[in-house]
PDB file of C-alpha atoms in Angstrom:
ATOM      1  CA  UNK A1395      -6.635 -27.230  23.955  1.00 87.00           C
ATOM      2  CA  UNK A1396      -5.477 -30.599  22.755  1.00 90.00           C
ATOM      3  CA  UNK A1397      -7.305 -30.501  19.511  1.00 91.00           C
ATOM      4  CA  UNK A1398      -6.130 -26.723  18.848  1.00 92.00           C
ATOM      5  CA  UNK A1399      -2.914 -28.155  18.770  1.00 93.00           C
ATOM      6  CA  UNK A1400      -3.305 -31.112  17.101  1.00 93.00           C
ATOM      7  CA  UNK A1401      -4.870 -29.112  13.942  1.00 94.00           C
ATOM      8  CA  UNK A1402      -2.653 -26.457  14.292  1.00 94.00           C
ATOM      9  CA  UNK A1403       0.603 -29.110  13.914  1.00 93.00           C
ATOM     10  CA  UNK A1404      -1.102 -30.972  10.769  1.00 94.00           C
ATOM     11  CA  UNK A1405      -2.048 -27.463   9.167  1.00 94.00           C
ATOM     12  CA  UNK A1406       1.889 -26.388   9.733  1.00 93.00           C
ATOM     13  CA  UNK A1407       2.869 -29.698   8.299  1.00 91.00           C
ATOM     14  CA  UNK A1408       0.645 -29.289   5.553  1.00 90.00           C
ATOM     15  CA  UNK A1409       1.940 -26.112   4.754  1.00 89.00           C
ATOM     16  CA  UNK A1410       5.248 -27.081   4.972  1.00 86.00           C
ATOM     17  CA  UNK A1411       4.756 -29.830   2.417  1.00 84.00           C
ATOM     18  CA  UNK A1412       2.558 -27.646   0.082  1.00 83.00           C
ATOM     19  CA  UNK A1413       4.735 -24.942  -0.042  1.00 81.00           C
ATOM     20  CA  UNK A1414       7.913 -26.551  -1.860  1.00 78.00           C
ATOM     21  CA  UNK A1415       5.632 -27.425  -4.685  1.00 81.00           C
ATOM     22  CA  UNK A1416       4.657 -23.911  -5.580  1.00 78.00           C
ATOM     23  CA  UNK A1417       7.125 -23.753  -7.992  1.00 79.00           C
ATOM     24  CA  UNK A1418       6.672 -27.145  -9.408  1.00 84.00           C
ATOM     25  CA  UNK A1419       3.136 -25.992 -10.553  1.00 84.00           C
ATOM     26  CA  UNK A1420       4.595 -22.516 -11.944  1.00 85.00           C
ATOM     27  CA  UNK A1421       7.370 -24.768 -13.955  1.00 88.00           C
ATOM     28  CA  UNK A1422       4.060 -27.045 -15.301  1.00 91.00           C
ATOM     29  CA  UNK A1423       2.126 -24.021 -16.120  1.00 91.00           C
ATOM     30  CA  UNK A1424       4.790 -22.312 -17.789  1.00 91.00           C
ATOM     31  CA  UNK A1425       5.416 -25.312 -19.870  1.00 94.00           C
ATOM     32  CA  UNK A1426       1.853 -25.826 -20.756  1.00 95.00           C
ATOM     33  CA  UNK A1427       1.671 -21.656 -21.519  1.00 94.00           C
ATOM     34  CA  UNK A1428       4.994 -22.701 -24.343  1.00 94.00           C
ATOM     35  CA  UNK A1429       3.151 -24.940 -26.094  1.00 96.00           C
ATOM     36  CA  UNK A1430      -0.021 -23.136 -26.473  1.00 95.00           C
ATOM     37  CA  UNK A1431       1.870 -20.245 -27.549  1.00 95.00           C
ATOM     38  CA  UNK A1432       3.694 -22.172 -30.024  1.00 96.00           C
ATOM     39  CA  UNK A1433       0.780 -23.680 -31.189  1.00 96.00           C
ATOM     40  CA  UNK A1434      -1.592 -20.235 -31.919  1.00 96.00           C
ATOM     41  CA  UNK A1435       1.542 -19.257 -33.662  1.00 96.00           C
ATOM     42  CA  UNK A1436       1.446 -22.034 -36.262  1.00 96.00           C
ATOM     43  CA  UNK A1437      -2.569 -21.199 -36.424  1.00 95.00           C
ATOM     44  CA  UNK A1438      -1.480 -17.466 -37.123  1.00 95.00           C
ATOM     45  CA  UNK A1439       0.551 -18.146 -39.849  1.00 96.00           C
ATOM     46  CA  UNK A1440      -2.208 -20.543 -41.306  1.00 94.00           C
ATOM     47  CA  UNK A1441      -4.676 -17.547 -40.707  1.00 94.00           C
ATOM     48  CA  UNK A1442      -2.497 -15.137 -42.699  1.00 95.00           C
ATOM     49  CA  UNK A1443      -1.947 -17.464 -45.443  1.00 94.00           C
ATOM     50  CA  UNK A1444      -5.591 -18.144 -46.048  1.00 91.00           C
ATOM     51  CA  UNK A1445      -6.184 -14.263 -46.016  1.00 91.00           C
ATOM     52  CA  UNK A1446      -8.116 -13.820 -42.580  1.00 91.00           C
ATOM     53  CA  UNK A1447      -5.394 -12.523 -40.924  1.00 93.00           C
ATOM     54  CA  UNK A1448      -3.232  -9.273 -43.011  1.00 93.00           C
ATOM     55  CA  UNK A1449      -0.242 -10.820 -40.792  1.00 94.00           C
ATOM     56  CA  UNK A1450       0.751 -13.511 -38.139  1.00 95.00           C
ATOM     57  CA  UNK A1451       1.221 -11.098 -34.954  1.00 94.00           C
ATOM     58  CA  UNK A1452      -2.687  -9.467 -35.085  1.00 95.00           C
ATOM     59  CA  UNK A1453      -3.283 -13.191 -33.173  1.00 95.00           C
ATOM     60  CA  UNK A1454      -2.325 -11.141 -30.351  1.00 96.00           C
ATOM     61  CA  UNK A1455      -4.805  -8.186 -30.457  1.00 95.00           C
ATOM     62  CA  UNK A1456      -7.793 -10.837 -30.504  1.00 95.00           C
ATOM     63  CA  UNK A1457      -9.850 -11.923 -27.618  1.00 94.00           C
ATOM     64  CA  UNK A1458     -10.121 -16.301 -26.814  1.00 93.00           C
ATOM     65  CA  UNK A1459     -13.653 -16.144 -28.230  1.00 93.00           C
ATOM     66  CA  UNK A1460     -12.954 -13.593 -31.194  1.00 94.00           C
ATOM     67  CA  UNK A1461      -9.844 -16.070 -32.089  1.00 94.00           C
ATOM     68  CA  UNK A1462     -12.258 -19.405 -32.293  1.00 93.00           C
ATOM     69  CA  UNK A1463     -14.932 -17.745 -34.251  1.00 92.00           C
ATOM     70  CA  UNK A1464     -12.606 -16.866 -36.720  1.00 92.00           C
ATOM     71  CA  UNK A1465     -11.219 -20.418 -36.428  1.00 91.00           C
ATOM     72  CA  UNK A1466     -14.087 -21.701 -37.194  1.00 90.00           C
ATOM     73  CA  UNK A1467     -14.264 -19.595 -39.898  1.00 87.00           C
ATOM     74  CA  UNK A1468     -17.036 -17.053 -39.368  1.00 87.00           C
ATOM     75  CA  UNK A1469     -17.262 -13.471 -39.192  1.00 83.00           C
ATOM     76  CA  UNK A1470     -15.320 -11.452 -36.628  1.00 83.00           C
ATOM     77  CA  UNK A1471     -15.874  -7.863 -36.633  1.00 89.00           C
ATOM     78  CA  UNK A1472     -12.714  -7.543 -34.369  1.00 89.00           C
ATOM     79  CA  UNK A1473     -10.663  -8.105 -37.584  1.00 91.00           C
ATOM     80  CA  UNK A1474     -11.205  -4.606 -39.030  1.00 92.00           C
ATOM     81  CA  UNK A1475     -10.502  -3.449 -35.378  1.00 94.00           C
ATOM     82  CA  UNK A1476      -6.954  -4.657 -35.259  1.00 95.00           C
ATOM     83  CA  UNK A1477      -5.648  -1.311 -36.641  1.00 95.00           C
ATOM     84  CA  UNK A1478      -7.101   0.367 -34.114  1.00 95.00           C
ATOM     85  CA  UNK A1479      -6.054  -2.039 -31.194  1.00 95.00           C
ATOM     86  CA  UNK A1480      -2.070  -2.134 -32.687  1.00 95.00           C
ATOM     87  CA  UNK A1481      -2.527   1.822 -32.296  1.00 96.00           C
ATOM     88  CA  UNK A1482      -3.664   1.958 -29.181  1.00 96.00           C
ATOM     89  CA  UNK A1483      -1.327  -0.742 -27.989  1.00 94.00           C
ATOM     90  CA  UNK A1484       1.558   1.430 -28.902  1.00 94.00           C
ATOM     91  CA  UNK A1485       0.240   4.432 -27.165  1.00 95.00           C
ATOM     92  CA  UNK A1486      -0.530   2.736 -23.705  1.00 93.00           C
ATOM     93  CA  UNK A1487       2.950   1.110 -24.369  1.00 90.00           C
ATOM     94  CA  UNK A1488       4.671   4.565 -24.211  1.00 89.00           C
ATOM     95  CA  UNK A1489       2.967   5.717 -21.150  1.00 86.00           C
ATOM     96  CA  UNK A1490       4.657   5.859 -17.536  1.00 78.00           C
ATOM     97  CA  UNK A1491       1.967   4.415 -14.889  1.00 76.00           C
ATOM     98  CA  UNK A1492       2.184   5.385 -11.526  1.00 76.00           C
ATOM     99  CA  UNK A1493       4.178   4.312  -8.847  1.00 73.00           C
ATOM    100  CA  UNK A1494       0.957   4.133  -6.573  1.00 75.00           C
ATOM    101  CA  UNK A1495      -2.332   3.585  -7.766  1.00 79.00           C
ATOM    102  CA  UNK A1496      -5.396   3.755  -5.027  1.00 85.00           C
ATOM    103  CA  UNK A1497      -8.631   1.929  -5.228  1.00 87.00           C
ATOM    104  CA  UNK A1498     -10.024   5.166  -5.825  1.00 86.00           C
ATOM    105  CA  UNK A1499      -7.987   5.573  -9.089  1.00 82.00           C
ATOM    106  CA  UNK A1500      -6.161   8.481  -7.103  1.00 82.00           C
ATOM    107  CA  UNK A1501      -2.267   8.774  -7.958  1.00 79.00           C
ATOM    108  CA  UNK A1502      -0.127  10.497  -4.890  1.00 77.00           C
ATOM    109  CA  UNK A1503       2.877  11.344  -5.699  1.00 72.00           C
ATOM    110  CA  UNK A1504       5.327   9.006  -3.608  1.00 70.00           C
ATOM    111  CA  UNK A1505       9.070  11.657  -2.670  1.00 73.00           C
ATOM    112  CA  UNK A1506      11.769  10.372  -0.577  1.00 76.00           C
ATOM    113  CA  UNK A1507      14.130  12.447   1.402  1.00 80.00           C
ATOM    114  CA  UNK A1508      16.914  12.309   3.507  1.00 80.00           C
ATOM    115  CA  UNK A1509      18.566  14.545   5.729  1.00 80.00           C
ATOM    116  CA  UNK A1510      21.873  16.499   4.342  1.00 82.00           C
ATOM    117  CA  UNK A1511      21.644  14.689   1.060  1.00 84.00           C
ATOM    118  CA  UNK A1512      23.595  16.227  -1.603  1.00 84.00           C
ATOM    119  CA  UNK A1513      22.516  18.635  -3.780  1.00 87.00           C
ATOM    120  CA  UNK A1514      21.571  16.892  -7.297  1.00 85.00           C
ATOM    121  CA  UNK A1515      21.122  13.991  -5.653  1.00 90.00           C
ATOM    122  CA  UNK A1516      19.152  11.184  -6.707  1.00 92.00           C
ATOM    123  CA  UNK A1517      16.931   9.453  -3.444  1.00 94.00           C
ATOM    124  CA  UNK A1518      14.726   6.373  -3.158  1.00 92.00           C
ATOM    125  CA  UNK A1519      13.933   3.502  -0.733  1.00 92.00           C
ATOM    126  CA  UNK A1520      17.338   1.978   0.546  1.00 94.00           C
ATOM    127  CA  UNK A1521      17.160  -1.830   0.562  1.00 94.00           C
ATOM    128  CA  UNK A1522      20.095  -3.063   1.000  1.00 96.00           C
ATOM    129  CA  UNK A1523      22.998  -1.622   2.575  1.00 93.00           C
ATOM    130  CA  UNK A1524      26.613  -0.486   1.582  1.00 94.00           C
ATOM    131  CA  UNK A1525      28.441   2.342  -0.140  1.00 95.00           C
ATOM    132  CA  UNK A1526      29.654   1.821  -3.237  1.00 95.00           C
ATOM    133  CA  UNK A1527      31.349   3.833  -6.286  1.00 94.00           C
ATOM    134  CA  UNK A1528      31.233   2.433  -9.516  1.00 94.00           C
ATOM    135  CA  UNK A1529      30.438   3.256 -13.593  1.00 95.00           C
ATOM    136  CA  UNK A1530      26.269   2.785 -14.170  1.00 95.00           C
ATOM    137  CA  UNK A1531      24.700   0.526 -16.903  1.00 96.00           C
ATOM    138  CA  UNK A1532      21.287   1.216 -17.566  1.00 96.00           C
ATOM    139  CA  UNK A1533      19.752  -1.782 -18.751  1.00 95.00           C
ATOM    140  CA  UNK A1534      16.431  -2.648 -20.519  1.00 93.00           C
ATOM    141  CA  UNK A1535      16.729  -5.976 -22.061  1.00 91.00           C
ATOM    142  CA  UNK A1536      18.664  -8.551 -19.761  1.00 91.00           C
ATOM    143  CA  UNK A1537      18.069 -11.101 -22.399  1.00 88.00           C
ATOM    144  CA  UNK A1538      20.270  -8.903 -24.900  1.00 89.00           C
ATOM    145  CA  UNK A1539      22.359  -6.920 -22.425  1.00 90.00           C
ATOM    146  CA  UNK A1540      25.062  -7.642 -20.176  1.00 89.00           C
ATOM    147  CA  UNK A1541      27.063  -5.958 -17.136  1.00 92.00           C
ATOM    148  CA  UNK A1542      30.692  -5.742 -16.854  1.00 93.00           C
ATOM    149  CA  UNK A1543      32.024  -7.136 -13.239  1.00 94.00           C
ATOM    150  CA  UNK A1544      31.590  -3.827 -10.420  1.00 94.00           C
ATOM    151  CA  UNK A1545      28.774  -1.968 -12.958  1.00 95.00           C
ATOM    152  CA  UNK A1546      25.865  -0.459 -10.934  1.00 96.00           C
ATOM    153  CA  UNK A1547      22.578  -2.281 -12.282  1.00 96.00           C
ATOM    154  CA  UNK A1548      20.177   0.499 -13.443  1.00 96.00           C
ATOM    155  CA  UNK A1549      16.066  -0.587 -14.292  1.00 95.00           C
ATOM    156  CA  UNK A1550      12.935  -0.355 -14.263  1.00 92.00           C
ATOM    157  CA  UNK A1551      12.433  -3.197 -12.393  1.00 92.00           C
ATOM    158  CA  UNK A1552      13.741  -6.807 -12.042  1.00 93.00           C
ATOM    159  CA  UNK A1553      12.190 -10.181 -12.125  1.00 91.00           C
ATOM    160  CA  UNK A1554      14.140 -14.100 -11.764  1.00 89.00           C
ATOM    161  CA  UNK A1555      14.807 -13.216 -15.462  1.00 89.00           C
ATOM    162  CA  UNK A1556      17.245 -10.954 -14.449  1.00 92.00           C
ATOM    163  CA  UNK A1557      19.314 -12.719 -11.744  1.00 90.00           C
ATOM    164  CA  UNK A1558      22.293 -13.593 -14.337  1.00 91.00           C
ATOM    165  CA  UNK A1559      23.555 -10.108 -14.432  1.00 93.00           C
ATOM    166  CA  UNK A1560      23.958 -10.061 -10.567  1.00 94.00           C
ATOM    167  CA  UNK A1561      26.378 -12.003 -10.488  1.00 93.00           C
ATOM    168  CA  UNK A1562      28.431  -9.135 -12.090  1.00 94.00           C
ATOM    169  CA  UNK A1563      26.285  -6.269 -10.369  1.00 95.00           C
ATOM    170  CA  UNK A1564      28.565  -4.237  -7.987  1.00 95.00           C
ATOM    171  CA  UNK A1565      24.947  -2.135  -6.695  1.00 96.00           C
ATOM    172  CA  UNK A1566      21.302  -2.053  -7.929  1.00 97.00           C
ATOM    173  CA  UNK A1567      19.141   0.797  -8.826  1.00 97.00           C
ATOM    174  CA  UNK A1568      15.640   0.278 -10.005  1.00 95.00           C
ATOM    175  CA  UNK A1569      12.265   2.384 -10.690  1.00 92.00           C
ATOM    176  CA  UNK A1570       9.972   0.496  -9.208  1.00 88.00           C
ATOM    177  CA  UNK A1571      10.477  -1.729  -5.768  1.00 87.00           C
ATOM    178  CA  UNK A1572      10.241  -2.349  -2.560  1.00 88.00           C
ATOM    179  CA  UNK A1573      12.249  -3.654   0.601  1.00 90.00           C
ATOM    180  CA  UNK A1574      10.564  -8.040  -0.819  1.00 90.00           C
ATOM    181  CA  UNK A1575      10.839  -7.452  -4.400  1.00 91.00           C
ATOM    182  CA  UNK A1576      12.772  -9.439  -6.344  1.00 92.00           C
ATOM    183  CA  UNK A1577      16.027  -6.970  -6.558  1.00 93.00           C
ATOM    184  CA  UNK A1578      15.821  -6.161  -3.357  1.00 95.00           C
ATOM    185  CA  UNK A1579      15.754  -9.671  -2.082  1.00 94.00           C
ATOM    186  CA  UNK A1580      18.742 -10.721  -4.385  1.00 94.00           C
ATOM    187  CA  UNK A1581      21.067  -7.826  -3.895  1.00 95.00           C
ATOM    188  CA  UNK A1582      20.693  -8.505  -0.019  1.00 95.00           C
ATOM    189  CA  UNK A1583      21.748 -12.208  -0.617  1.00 94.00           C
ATOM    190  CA  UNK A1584      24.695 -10.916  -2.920  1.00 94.00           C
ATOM    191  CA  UNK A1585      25.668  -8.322  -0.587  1.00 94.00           C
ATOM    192  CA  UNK A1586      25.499  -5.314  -2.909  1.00 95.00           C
ATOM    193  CA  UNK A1587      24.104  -1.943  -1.891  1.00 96.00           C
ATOM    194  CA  UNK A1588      20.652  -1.301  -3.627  1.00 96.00           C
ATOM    195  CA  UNK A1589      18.159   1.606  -3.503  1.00 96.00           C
ATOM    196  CA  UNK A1590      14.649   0.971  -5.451  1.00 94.00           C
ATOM    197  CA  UNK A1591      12.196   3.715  -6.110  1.00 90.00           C
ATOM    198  CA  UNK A1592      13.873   5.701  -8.241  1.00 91.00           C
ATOM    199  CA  UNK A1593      11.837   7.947 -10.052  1.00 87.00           C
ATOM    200  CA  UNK A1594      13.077   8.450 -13.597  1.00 87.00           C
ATOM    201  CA  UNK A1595      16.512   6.439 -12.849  1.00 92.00           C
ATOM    202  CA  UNK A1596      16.577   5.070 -16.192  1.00 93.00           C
ATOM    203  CA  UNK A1597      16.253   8.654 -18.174  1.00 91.00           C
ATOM    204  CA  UNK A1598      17.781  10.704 -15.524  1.00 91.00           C
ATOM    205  CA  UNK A1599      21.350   8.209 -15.446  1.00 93.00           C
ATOM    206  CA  UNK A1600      23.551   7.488 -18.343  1.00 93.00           C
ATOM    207  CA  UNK A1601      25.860   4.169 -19.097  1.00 94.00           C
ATOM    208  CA  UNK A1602      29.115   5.287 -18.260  1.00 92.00           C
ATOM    209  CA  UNK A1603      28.304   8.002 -15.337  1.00 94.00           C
ATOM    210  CA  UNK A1604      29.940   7.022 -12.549  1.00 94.00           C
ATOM    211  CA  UNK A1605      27.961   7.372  -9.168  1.00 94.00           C
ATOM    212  CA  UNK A1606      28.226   6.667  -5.512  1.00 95.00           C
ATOM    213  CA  UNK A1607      25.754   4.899  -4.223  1.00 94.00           C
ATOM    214  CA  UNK A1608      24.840   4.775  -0.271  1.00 95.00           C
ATOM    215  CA  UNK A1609      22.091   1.465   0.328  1.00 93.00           C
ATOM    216  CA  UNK A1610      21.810   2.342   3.746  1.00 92.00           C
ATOM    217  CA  UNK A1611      20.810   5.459   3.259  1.00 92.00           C
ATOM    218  CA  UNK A1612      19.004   6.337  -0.455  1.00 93.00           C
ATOM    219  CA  UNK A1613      21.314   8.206  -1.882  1.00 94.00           C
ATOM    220  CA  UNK A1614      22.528   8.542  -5.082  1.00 95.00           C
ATOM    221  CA  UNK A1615      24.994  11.161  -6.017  1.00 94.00           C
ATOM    222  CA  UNK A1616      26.287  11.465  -9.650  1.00 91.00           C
ATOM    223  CA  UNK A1617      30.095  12.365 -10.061  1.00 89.00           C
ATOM    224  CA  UNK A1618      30.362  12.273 -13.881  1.00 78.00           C
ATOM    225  CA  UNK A1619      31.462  10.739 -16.809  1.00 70.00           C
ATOM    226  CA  UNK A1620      33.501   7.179 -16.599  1.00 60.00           C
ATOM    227  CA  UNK A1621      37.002   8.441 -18.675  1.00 50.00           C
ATOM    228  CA  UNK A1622      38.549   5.916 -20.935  1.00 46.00           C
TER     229      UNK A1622
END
């Protein structure tokens, strides 16, 4: 009916209108994030210096409340727990979580295959199509790292951090990833063949291998050493 429609056009237009200032409010909350960040810093280091803190990056391993009561400057048990915390920090940080996690907890064990792949061959989710041979970077740090122009992009993952190095990226391989994650999306705009999914990819290939790559179909196949 007539009023269907007219709701349905303003909630479009609304939409429409709404949706181009997503990332304004990510930019202003990022922003805001900086200089509370830079600000608990500062209080760290005036923390360590008056002896409540044993050094400026335990900030991190406190809770909001735990971090005002010692502000205000009373008691927090959570101090002498900070040991323990940094420990335990470090071992989750060395663990490899699942590719899929259920809302059971239960953790299947996600295998791709394809038809007549080689033997040896690496497989995973093909995202965006093309065939292409080329030396493999494995990368871990984009902030710190860099790809020469044709490399194959090996990670874990990607985020918008990343996008720099694409611009030299001759073919994506990631970990983790589907066909709207961020690598995915970007190689397809770049036109460079990507496969995500890749168990292991960043253990199992070297920087320097040299691999062919097949987007369109998941297929990795390793054919050695880069010489020179």
């Amino acid at each position: 009916g007539a009023a269907r429609a007219r709701l349905v056009r303003r909630l479009i237009s609304v939409s429409r209108s709404g949706s181009t200032l997503r990332e304004h409010h990510k930019f202003l909350a990022i922003q805001i994030l900086g200089e509370v960040k830079e600000k608990l810093k500062q209080i760290a280091v005036d923390l360590t210096e008056s002896g409540r803190l044993s050094r400026p990056d335990d900030i991190w391993l406190l809770s909001l409340p735990e971090l005002v009561r010692l502000i205000d400057g009373k008691e927090v048990e959570a101090v002498d727990q900070i040991p323990t915390r940094r420990a335990d920090l470090a071992r989750f940080d060395a663990l490899t979580p699942p590719m899929v996690l259920t809302s059971d907890g239960e953790t299947p064990v996600v295998r791709s295959h394809v038809e007549d792949a080689p033997p040896g061959a690496l497989l995973g989710q093909p995202v965006s199509g093309g065939v292409v041979e080329a030396r493999v970077h494995v990368i871990h740090d984009p902030e710190s790292e860099s790809l020469e122009p044709g490399e194959v992009l090996v990670a874990s993952f990607t985020d918008p951090g990343w996008t720099p190095l694409f611009v030299n990226a001759g073919g994506l391989i990631t970990e983790i990833g589907g066909l709207l994650t961020h690598g995915s999306v970007v190689a397809r705009e770049y036109g460079i063949p990507a496969i995500v999914g890749v168990r292991g990819a960043t253990a199992r290939l070297r920087t320097g291998q040299r691999v062919r790559i097949d987007g369109s179909r998941g297929v990795i196949e390793i054919l050695g050493e880069e010489q020179g």
